[in-house]
Amino acid sequence: MVERRGLLVEWLDGDVVRTHLTKGLGFSKEDRDTNIERIGWVASRLTRHGAAVIVSAISPYEETRREARALVEEHGAFVEVFVDLPAELAAERDTKGLYAKADAGELENLTGIGSLYEPPESADLRLDMTQLDVEAAAARVVELLRQRSLLPGPGRSSCRAPC
């Protein structure tokens, strides 16, 4: 997809990737690591060809996140954004009903409930979602990308490589 500022942008959504690229993987630590490793590899290939890649996936383990970063950074910039939301609030906002299923014993290994989540040690940006709405969080991401010259400012049509 070509973003309106002239960037080639691709979005790798965790749920969509699990439907196509990692179908059949479960939620054990090994399967979660495999899922993120594959997403990191695809992101690195897209980055190599000049795409700005947005990945929205639950990546619960620090080591696997570091490995994904290393793959992408071979070809361009990597920005890790930690969307920090306590499990109680995530349960209130859960549109998929996953927390209700976990509470009913129908779903095991829900990240942060039945499965470990290791918060990032050095995320490039931490978004405290107890204090921010979605629009304010998005604005902070855009500002960070502009500060790092990874996103053009208003009215510009390109950015400095790598984008």
Short mmCIF file of C-alpha atoms in Angstrom, two decimals:
data_model
loop_
_atom_site.label_atom_id
_atom_site.label_comp_id
_atom_site.label_asym_id
_atom_site.label_seq_id
_atom_site.Cartn_x
_atom_site.Cartn_y
_atom_site.Cartn_z
CA MET A 1 0.00 0.00 0.00
CA VAL A 2 1.26 3.51 -0.69
CA GLU A 3 0.69 5.84 2.23
CA ARG A 4 -0.47 9.36 1.40
CA ARG A 5 2.94 10.84 2.28
CA GLY A 6 4.62 8.82 -0.44
CA LEU A 7 5.87 5.96 1.71
CA LEU A 8 5.47 2.31 0.88
CA VAL A 9 3.78 0.95 4.01
CA GLU A 10 2.87 -2.60 4.96
CA TRP A 11 1.00 -3.66 8.09
CA LEU A 12 1.58 -7.09 9.59
CA ASP A 13 -1.27 -7.70 12.03
CA GLY A 14 -0.68 -10.57 14.44
CA ASP A 15 -4.14 -12.09 13.95
CA VAL A 16 -3.91 -11.93 10.17
CA VAL A 17 -0.40 -13.41 10.18
CA ARG A 18 -1.63 -16.30 12.36
CA THR A 19 -4.34 -16.96 9.78
CA HIS A 20 -1.95 -17.14 6.82
CA LEU A 21 1.72 -17.47 7.76
CA THR A 22 1.68 -19.21 11.12
CA LYS A 23 -1.60 -21.14 10.97
CA GLY A 24 -1.41 -24.19 13.18
CA LEU A 25 0.90 -22.67 15.76
CA GLY A 26 -0.42 -22.69 19.29
CA PHE A 27 0.45 -20.49 22.22
CA SER A 28 3.27 -22.39 23.88
CA LYS A 29 6.50 -20.44 24.37
CA GLU A 30 8.06 -22.26 21.42
CA ASP A 31 5.11 -21.51 19.13
CA ARG A 32 4.96 -17.86 20.21
CA ASP A 33 8.69 -17.52 19.53
CA THR A 34 8.25 -19.13 16.09
CA ASN A 35 5.39 -16.76 15.31
CA ILE A 36 7.43 -13.64 16.16
CA GLU A 37 10.53 -14.99 14.41
CA ARG A 38 8.52 -15.44 11.21
CA ILE A 39 6.97 -11.99 11.51
CA GLY A 40 10.44 -10.50 12.07
CA TRP A 41 11.78 -12.29 9.01
CA VAL A 42 8.93 -11.04 6.79
CA ALA A 43 9.36 -7.51 8.19
CA SER A 44 13.08 -7.66 7.40
CA ARG A 45 12.41 -8.70 3.79
CA LEU A 46 9.90 -5.88 3.32
CA THR A 47 12.28 -3.39 4.95
CA ARG A 48 15.06 -4.55 2.64
CA HIS A 49 12.87 -3.52 -0.29
CA GLY A 50 12.13 -0.07 1.11
CA ALA A 51 8.81 -0.61 2.86
CA ALA A 52 7.96 0.94 6.19
CA VAL A 53 6.55 -2.02 8.13
CA ILE A 54 4.11 -1.71 11.01
CA VAL A 55 3.82 -4.86 13.11
CA SER A 56 1.03 -5.18 15.63
CA ALA A 57 1.58 -8.49 17.37
CA ILE A 58 1.80 -9.64 20.94
CA SER A 59 5.44 -10.46 21.48
CA PRO A 60 5.76 -11.59 25.08
CA TYR A 61 9.44 -12.48 25.27
CA GLU A 62 12.34 -10.01 25.36
CA GLU A 63 14.84 -12.30 23.65
CA THR A 64 12.54 -12.94 20.69
CA ARG A 65 11.88 -9.20 20.31
CA ARG A 66 15.65 -8.57 20.25
CA GLU A 67 16.06 -11.20 17.52
CA ALA A 68 13.28 -9.62 15.42
CA ARG A 69 14.91 -6.20 15.87
CA ALA A 70 18.27 -7.57 14.69
CA LEU A 71 16.71 -9.06 11.55
CA VAL A 72 15.04 -5.79 10.58
CA GLU A 73 18.00 -3.58 11.50
CA GLU A 74 20.12 -5.38 8.90
CA HIS A 75 18.10 -3.40 6.35
CA GLY A 76 16.67 -0.34 8.07
CA ALA A 77 15.32 1.26 11.18
CA PHE A 78 13.39 -0.56 13.88
CA VAL A 79 11.21 1.24 16.41
CA GLU A 80 9.74 -0.72 19.30
CA VAL A 81 6.56 0.72 20.79
CA PHE A 82 5.35 -0.79 24.07
CA VAL A 83 1.59 -0.39 24.40
CA ASP A 84 1.36 -0.68 28.18
CA LEU A 85 -2.10 -1.69 29.35
CA PRO A 86 -2.83 -3.53 32.61
CA ALA A 87 -4.68 -6.84 32.18
CA GLU A 88 -7.72 -5.47 34.04
CA LEU A 89 -8.16 -2.67 31.50
CA ALA A 90 -7.41 -5.00 28.59
CA ALA A 91 -10.22 -7.25 29.84
CA GLU A 92 -12.62 -4.27 29.95
CA ARG A 93 -11.70 -3.25 26.39
CA ASP A 94 -11.56 -6.81 24.98
CA THR A 95 -13.67 -6.89 21.81
CA LYS A 96 -12.84 -10.53 21.07
CA GLY A 97 -13.99 -11.92 24.41
CA LEU A 98 -10.65 -13.58 25.09
CA TYR A 99 -10.49 -12.58 28.75
CA ALA A 100 -14.01 -13.90 29.38
CA LYS A 101 -13.00 -17.20 27.75
CA ALA A 102 -9.86 -17.35 29.91
CA ASP A 103 -11.91 -16.64 33.06
CA ALA A 104 -14.33 -19.43 32.06
CA GLY A 105 -11.46 -21.87 31.57
CA GLU A 106 -12.08 -22.07 27.81
CA LEU A 107 -8.76 -20.46 26.85
CA GLU A 108 -5.37 -21.30 28.27
CA ASN A 109 -2.15 -19.32 28.05
CA LEU A 110 -3.67 -15.89 27.45
CA THR A 111 -0.73 -13.49 27.50
CA GLY A 112 -0.50 -11.71 30.83
CA ILE A 113 -3.05 -14.02 32.48
CA GLY A 114 -2.06 -17.66 32.01
CA SER A 115 1.18 -16.96 30.18
CA LEU A 116 4.18 -14.82 31.03
CA TYR A 117 4.67 -11.37 29.49
CA GLU A 118 8.09 -9.77 29.78
CA PRO A 119 7.78 -5.99 29.43
CA PRO A 120 10.38 -4.52 27.07
CA GLU A 121 13.60 -3.53 28.79
CA SER A 122 14.33 -0.67 26.40
CA ALA A 123 11.38 0.10 24.15
CA ASP A 124 11.85 3.18 21.99
CA LEU A 125 8.47 4.44 23.16
CA ARG A 126 6.20 3.41 26.04
CA LEU A 127 2.55 4.30 25.70
CA ASP A 128 0.75 4.28 29.06
CA MET A 129 -2.76 3.44 27.90
CA THR A 130 -4.19 4.24 31.34
CA GLN A 131 -3.37 7.88 30.50
CA LEU A 132 -3.78 8.02 26.70
CA ASP A 133 -6.57 7.46 24.23
CA VAL A 134 -5.88 5.88 20.86
CA GLU A 135 -5.55 9.21 19.04
CA ALA A 136 -3.05 10.61 21.55
CA ALA A 137 -1.04 7.38 21.43
CA ALA A 138 -0.92 7.48 17.63
CA ALA A 139 0.21 11.12 17.75
CA ARG A 140 3.12 10.14 20.01
CA VAL A 141 4.20 7.42 17.59
CA VAL A 142 4.08 9.84 14.65
CA GLU A 143 6.09 12.42 16.60
CA LEU A 144 8.80 9.88 17.48
CA LEU A 145 9.05 8.80 13.84
CA ARG A 146 9.38 12.43 12.74
CA GLN A 147 12.03 13.12 15.39
CA ARG A 148 14.06 10.23 14.01
CA SER A 149 13.53 11.39 10.41
CA LEU A 150 11.69 8.17 9.62
CA LEU A 151 8.49 9.95 8.69
CA PRO A 152 8.25 13.10 6.62
CA GLY A 153 6.71 16.18 8.14
CA PRO A 154 3.45 17.65 6.85
CA GLY A 155 3.67 18.57 3.17
CA ARG A 156 6.80 16.50 2.45
CA SER A 157 6.58 13.48 0.21
CA SER A 158 9.57 11.40 1.23
CA CYS A 159 11.89 10.69 4.12
CA ARG A 160 15.57 10.03 4.59
CA ALA A 161 16.61 6.45 3.98
CA PRO A 162 16.07 4.07 5.50
CA CYS A 163 12.36 4.76 5.90
#
